[in-house]
Coordinates of C-alpha atoms in Angstrom, one line a residue:
X1 CA 105.5 31.1 -259.3
X2 CA 104.9 29.2 -262.5
X3 CA 108.2 27.9 -264.0
X4 CA 109.2 25.7 -266.9
X5 CA 111.1 22.4 -266.6
X6 CA 114.2 24.1 -267.9
X7 CA 113.9 26.8 -265.2
X8 CA 114.0 24.3 -262.3
X9 CA 116.5 21.9 -264.0
X10 CA 118.9 24.9 -264.4
X11 CA 118.8 25.3 -260.6
X12 CA 119.4 21.5 -260.2
X13 CA 122.4 21.7 -262.6
X14 CA 124.0 24.7 -260.9
X15 CA 123.6 23.1 -257.4
X16 CA 124.3 19.5 -258.5
X17 CA 121.0 18.4 -256.9
X18 CA 117.8 16.8 -258.3
X19 CA 114.4 18.4 -258.3
X20 CA 111.6 16.3 -256.8
X21 CA 108.7 15.6 -259.2
X22 CA 105.6 14.5 -257.2
X23 CA 102.4 13.2 -258.6
X24 CA 99.3 15.1 -257.4
X25 CA 96.2 13.0 -258.3
X26 CA 94.1 14.7 -255.6
X27 CA 93.8 17.9 -253.7
X28 CA 95.4 16.5 -250.5
X29 CA 98.6 15.3 -252.3
X30 CA 98.8 18.6 -254.1
X31 CA 98.5 20.6 -250.9
X32 CA 101.0 18.4 -249.2
X33 CA 103.7 18.9 -251.9
X34 CA 103.1 22.6 -252.3
X35 CA 103.2 23.3 -248.6
X36 CA 106.4 21.3 -248.1
X37 CA 108.2 23.0 -251.1
X38 CA 107.3 26.4 -249.7
X39 CA 108.4 25.5 -246.2
X40 CA 111.7 24.2 -247.5
X41 CA 112.1 27.0 -250.0
X42 CA 112.9 24.6 -252.8
X43 CA 111.7 24.5 -256.5
X44 CA 109.4 21.6 -257.2
X45 CA 107.7 19.8 -260.0
X46 CA 104.0 18.8 -259.6
X47 CA 102.8 16.3 -262.1
X48 CA 99.8 14.2 -263.2
X49 CA 99.9 10.8 -264.9
X50 CA 97.1 9.2 -267.0
X51 CA 97.0 6.3 -264.6
X52 CA 95.5 8.6 -262.0
X53 CA 92.5 9.4 -264.2
X54 CA 90.5 6.7 -262.3
X55 CA 90.8 8.9 -259.1
X56 CA 90.4 12.4 -260.6
X57 CA 90.5 13.5 -264.2
X58 CA 93.2 15.7 -265.6
X59 CA 90.5 18.1 -266.6
X60 CA 89.8 18.7 -262.9
X61 CA 93.3 18.5 -261.4
X62 CA 95.1 20.3 -264.2
X63 CA 93.7 23.8 -263.7
X64 CA 94.1 23.4 -259.9
X65 CA 97.8 22.5 -260.3
X66 CA 98.4 25.5 -262.6
X67 CA 96.6 27.8 -260.1
X68 CA 98.6 26.5 -257.1
X69 CA 101.8 27.0 -259.1
X70 CA 101.0 30.6 -260.0
X71 CA 100.4 31.5 -256.4
X72 CA 103.4 29.7 -255.0
X73 CA 106.3 31.4 -253.3
X74 CA 108.8 29.0 -255.0
X75 CA 109.3 28.1 -258.7
X76 CA 106.8 25.3 -259.6
X77 CA 106.8 23.4 -262.9
X78 CA 103.5 21.8 -263.8
X79 CA 104.2 18.6 -265.7
X80 CA 102.3 15.9 -267.6
X81 CA 103.8 12.6 -266.5
X82 CA 103.9 9.7 -269.0
X83 CA 101.8 11.4 -271.7
X84 CA 100.5 8.4 -273.7
X85 CA 99.3 10.3 -276.8
X86 CA 99.7 13.5 -278.7
X87 CA 96.1 14.4 -277.9
X88 CA 96.9 14.2 -274.2
X89 CA 100.0 16.3 -274.6
X90 CA 97.9 18.9 -276.5
X91 CA 95.3 18.9 -273.7
X92 CA 97.8 19.5 -271.0
X93 CA 99.4 22.3 -272.9
X94 CA 96.0 23.9 -273.5
X95 CA 95.6 24.1 -269.7
X96 CA 98.8 25.9 -269.2
X97 CA 101.2 23.1 -268.3
X98 CA 104.8 24.3 -268.5
X99 CA 106.2 20.8 -269.3
X100 CA 105.0 17.6 -270.8
X101 CA 106.3 14.1 -271.1
X102 CA 105.6 12.1 -274.2
X103 CA 106.2 8.4 -273.4
X104 CA 106.8 6.4 -276.6
X105 CA 109.3 4.0 -274.9
X106 CA 107.2 0.9 -275.7
X107 CA 107.0 1.8 -279.4
X108 CA 109.4 0.9 -282.2
X109 CA 112.4 3.3 -282.0
X110 CA 111.6 5.2 -285.2
X111 CA 108.0 5.7 -284.2
X112 CA 109.1 6.9 -280.8
X113 CA 111.4 9.4 -282.5
X114 CA 108.7 10.7 -284.8
X115 CA 106.0 11.1 -282.2
X116 CA 108.4 12.6 -279.6
X117 CA 109.6 15.2 -282.2
X118 CA 106.0 16.2 -282.9
X119 CA 105.3 16.5 -279.2
X120 CA 108.5 18.6 -278.7
X121 CA 107.4 21.0 -281.5
X122 CA 104.0 21.4 -279.9
X123 CA 105.4 22.1 -276.5
X124 CA 108.1 24.5 -277.6
X125 CA 105.6 26.4 -279.7
X126 CA 103.8 27.2 -276.5
X127 CA 106.9 28.0 -274.5
X128 CA 106.8 24.7 -272.6
X129 CA 109.5 22.0 -272.3
X130 CA 109.4 18.3 -272.9
X131 CA 110.7 15.1 -271.4
X132 CA 110.8 11.8 -273.2
X133 CA 111.8 8.2 -272.3
X134 CA 114.2 5.8 -273.9
X135 CA 114.5 2.3 -272.6
X136 CA 111.9 0.5 -270.4
X137 CA 111.5 -0.1 -266.7
X138 CA 109.2 -3.1 -267.2
X139 CA 106.3 -1.7 -265.1
X140 CA 103.7 0.9 -265.7
X141 CA 103.5 4.2 -263.7
X142 CA 101.2 3.4 -260.9
X143 CA 101.4 3.7 -257.1
X144 CA 99.8 0.3 -256.7
X145 CA 102.5 -1.5 -258.8
X146 CA 105.1 -3.7 -257.3
X147 CA 108.7 -3.7 -258.6
X148 CA 110.9 -6.7 -258.2
X149 CA 114.1 -4.8 -258.2
X150 CA 115.4 -7.5 -260.6
X151 CA 116.4 -7.3 -264.3
X152 CA 113.4 -9.0 -265.7
X153 CA 112.9 -9.6 -269.4
X154 CA 110.7 -6.5 -269.9
X155 CA 113.4 -4.1 -268.6
X156 CA 115.5 -2.5 -271.3
X157 CA 118.4 -0.3 -270.2
X158 CA 118.9 2.9 -272.1
X159 CA 121.6 2.8 -274.8
X160 CA 123.8 6.0 -274.5
X161 CA 124.7 6.0 -278.2
X162 CA 121.1 5.6 -279.2
X163 CA 120.2 8.4 -276.7
X164 CA 122.6 10.7 -278.5
X165 CA 120.7 10.1 -281.8
X166 CA 117.3 10.4 -280.0
X167 CA 118.0 13.7 -278.4
X168 CA 119.5 15.2 -281.5
X169 CA 116.5 14.2 -283.7
X170 CA 113.7 15.0 -281.3
X171 CA 114.9 18.2 -279.5
X172 CA 113.8 17.0 -276.0
X173 CA 114.8 19.0 -272.9
X174 CA 115.2 16.1 -270.5
X175 CA 115.5 12.3 -270.9
X176 CA 114.1 9.6 -268.7
X177 CA 116.5 6.7 -268.7
X178 CA 116.3 3.1 -267.6
X179 CA 119.2 2.2 -265.4
X180 CA 117.8 -0.3 -263.0
X181 CA 114.8 1.4 -261.4
X182 CA 111.2 0.1 -261.5
X183 CA 107.9 1.8 -260.9
X184 CA 106.1 0.7 -257.8
X185 CA 107.2 -0.9 -254.5
X186 CA 110.4 -2.9 -254.5
X187 CA 110.4 -6.4 -253.1
X188 CA 114.2 -6.6 -253.4
X189 CA 117.0 -4.1 -253.5
X190 CA 117.3 -2.7 -257.1
X191 CA 120.6 -3.1 -258.9
X192 CA 121.3 0.3 -260.4
X193 CA 123.9 0.9 -263.1
X194 CA 124.9 4.5 -262.7
X195 CA 127.3 4.3 -265.7
X196 CA 124.2 4.4 -267.9
X197 CA 123.4 7.9 -266.5
X198 CA 127.0 9.0 -266.8
X199 CA 127.4 7.8 -270.4
X200 CA 124.0 9.2 -271.5
X201 CA 125.1 12.6 -270.2
X202 CA 128.4 12.3 -272.0
X203 CA 126.9 11.3 -275.3
X204 CA 124.2 14.0 -275.2
X205 CA 126.3 16.9 -274.1
X206 CA 124.8 16.9 -270.6
X207 CA 121.1 16.5 -271.1
X208 CA 119.3 16.4 -267.7
X209 CA 118.5 12.8 -266.9
X210 CA 115.2 11.9 -265.2
X211 CA 114.9 9.0 -262.7
X212 CA 111.6 7.2 -262.7
X213 CA 110.7 4.5 -260.1
X214 CA 112.3 6.6 -257.4
X215 CA 110.3 5.3 -254.4
X216 CA 112.1 2.8 -252.3
X217 CA 115.6 3.6 -253.5
X218 CA 118.1 4.1 -250.7
X219 CA 119.4 7.6 -249.8
X220 CA 122.9 6.5 -250.8
X221 CA 121.7 5.4 -254.2
X222 CA 119.8 8.6 -254.7
X223 CA 122.9 10.5 -254.0
X224 CA 125.0 8.3 -256.4
X225 CA 122.4 8.9 -259.1
X226 CA 122.5 12.6 -258.6
X227 CA 126.3 12.5 -258.7
X228 CA 126.0 10.7 -262.0
X229 CA 123.8 13.3 -263.5
X230 CA 120.1 12.7 -262.5
X231 CA 118.4 16.1 -262.2
X232 CA 114.7 15.2 -261.9
X233 CA 113.4 12.4 -259.6
X234 CA 109.8 11.1 -259.9
X235 CA 108.3 10.2 -256.6
X236 CA 104.8 9.1 -255.6
X237 CA 104.4 5.5 -254.4
X238 CA 106.0 5.8 -251.0
X239 CA 104.3 9.1 -250.4
X240 CA 101.0 7.6 -251.2
X241 CA 101.7 4.6 -249.0
X242 CA 102.8 6.8 -246.1
X243 CA 99.3 8.4 -246.2
X244 CA 97.6 5.0 -246.3
X245 CA 99.6 3.7 -243.3
X246 CA 99.0 6.8 -241.3
X247 CA 95.2 6.5 -241.8
X248 CA 95.3 2.8 -240.9
X249 CA 97.1 3.6 -237.7
X250 CA 94.7 6.5 -236.9
X251 CA 91.7 4.3 -237.5
X252 CA 93.1 1.5 -235.3
X253 CA 93.5 3.9 -232.4
X254 CA 90.0 5.3 -232.5
X255 CA 88.2 4.9 -229.2
X256 CA 85.3 2.5 -229.2
X257 CA 82.0 4.0 -230.3
X258 CA 83.7 7.2 -231.6
X259 CA 82.6 7.7 -235.2
X260 CA 85.3 8.5 -237.8
X261 CA 84.9 11.5 -240.1
X262 CA 86.2 11.7 -243.6
X263 CA 87.7 15.2 -243.1
X264 CA 89.8 13.8 -240.3
X265 CA 91.0 11.0 -242.6
X266 CA 92.2 13.5 -245.2
X267 CA 93.9 15.6 -242.6
X268 CA 95.8 12.6 -241.3
X269 CA 96.8 11.6 -244.8
X270 CA 97.9 15.0 -245.8
X271 CA 100.2 15.4 -242.8
X272 CA 101.8 12.0 -243.4
X273 CA 102.4 12.9 -247.1
X274 CA 104.0 16.2 -246.0
X275 CA 106.5 14.4 -243.8
X276 CA 107.3 11.9 -246.4
X277 CA 107.8 14.5 -249.1
X278 CA 110.0 16.6 -246.8
X279 CA 112.3 13.6 -246.3
X280 CA 112.5 13.0 -250.1
X281 CA 113.2 16.7 -250.8
X282 CA 116.0 16.8 -248.3
X283 CA 117.5 13.7 -249.9
X284 CA 117.2 15.1 -253.5
X285 CA 118.6 18.5 -252.4
X286 CA 121.5 16.6 -250.7
X287 CA 120.7 18.3 -247.4
X288 CA 121.3 15.1 -245.5

């Protein structure tokens, strides 16, 4: 069933868990996430980021995502991830997305506030919810990126006091915070500062905190982040990598002179993504 971001985050708050937010840049990833959510009977967020336009356009994937959500047996929020312009936010809302993210984190603070406030007004006018970002993780949202796990000069941790002002002035429903994670694959163990999450929650009267750069974080750190107040966890890179590695293994084991078929490749990839998503959902729901 189609749900808003507030709907699923309310469940997360009540159960003190996090809801998995999985990017779906193609049909196979969308099918894998939806099948797993229904099998586990858990709410889920399916999302699309502009960086995935090179694979399939939002105009193609958006209606599919909304249709899958409407037919699902579990609550499904359809979310625009890292919306980079007001026009893209409007476009996602026009297709029936129930949540959007406006990402102005690289802009000067006052410009981020003004743009996010406008995006929030547009979303709320259509009964949708909005996520924004304050701080910077130093990397773009891409499954092919590599995160160092270190505090490089481009990483800016979220200031809890500034978060209070930001939330009050923009009216956002969830806030993506920078507390040590990085988009992409980690080369070294990330150093996470969970006090940032705790203090943002304290200063903002408990706004749901969103964790970006979730792939590669240990189970123990995920649980600590959820305990601190993270209620939405974005996850894609390791799910995507699991599919690639499964296909690579499958291809290497093909018998000589046996031709590979593309439909077999997609089936192998989809099953690998389902298993990876299942592990992530179990961790986020604190089932293990």
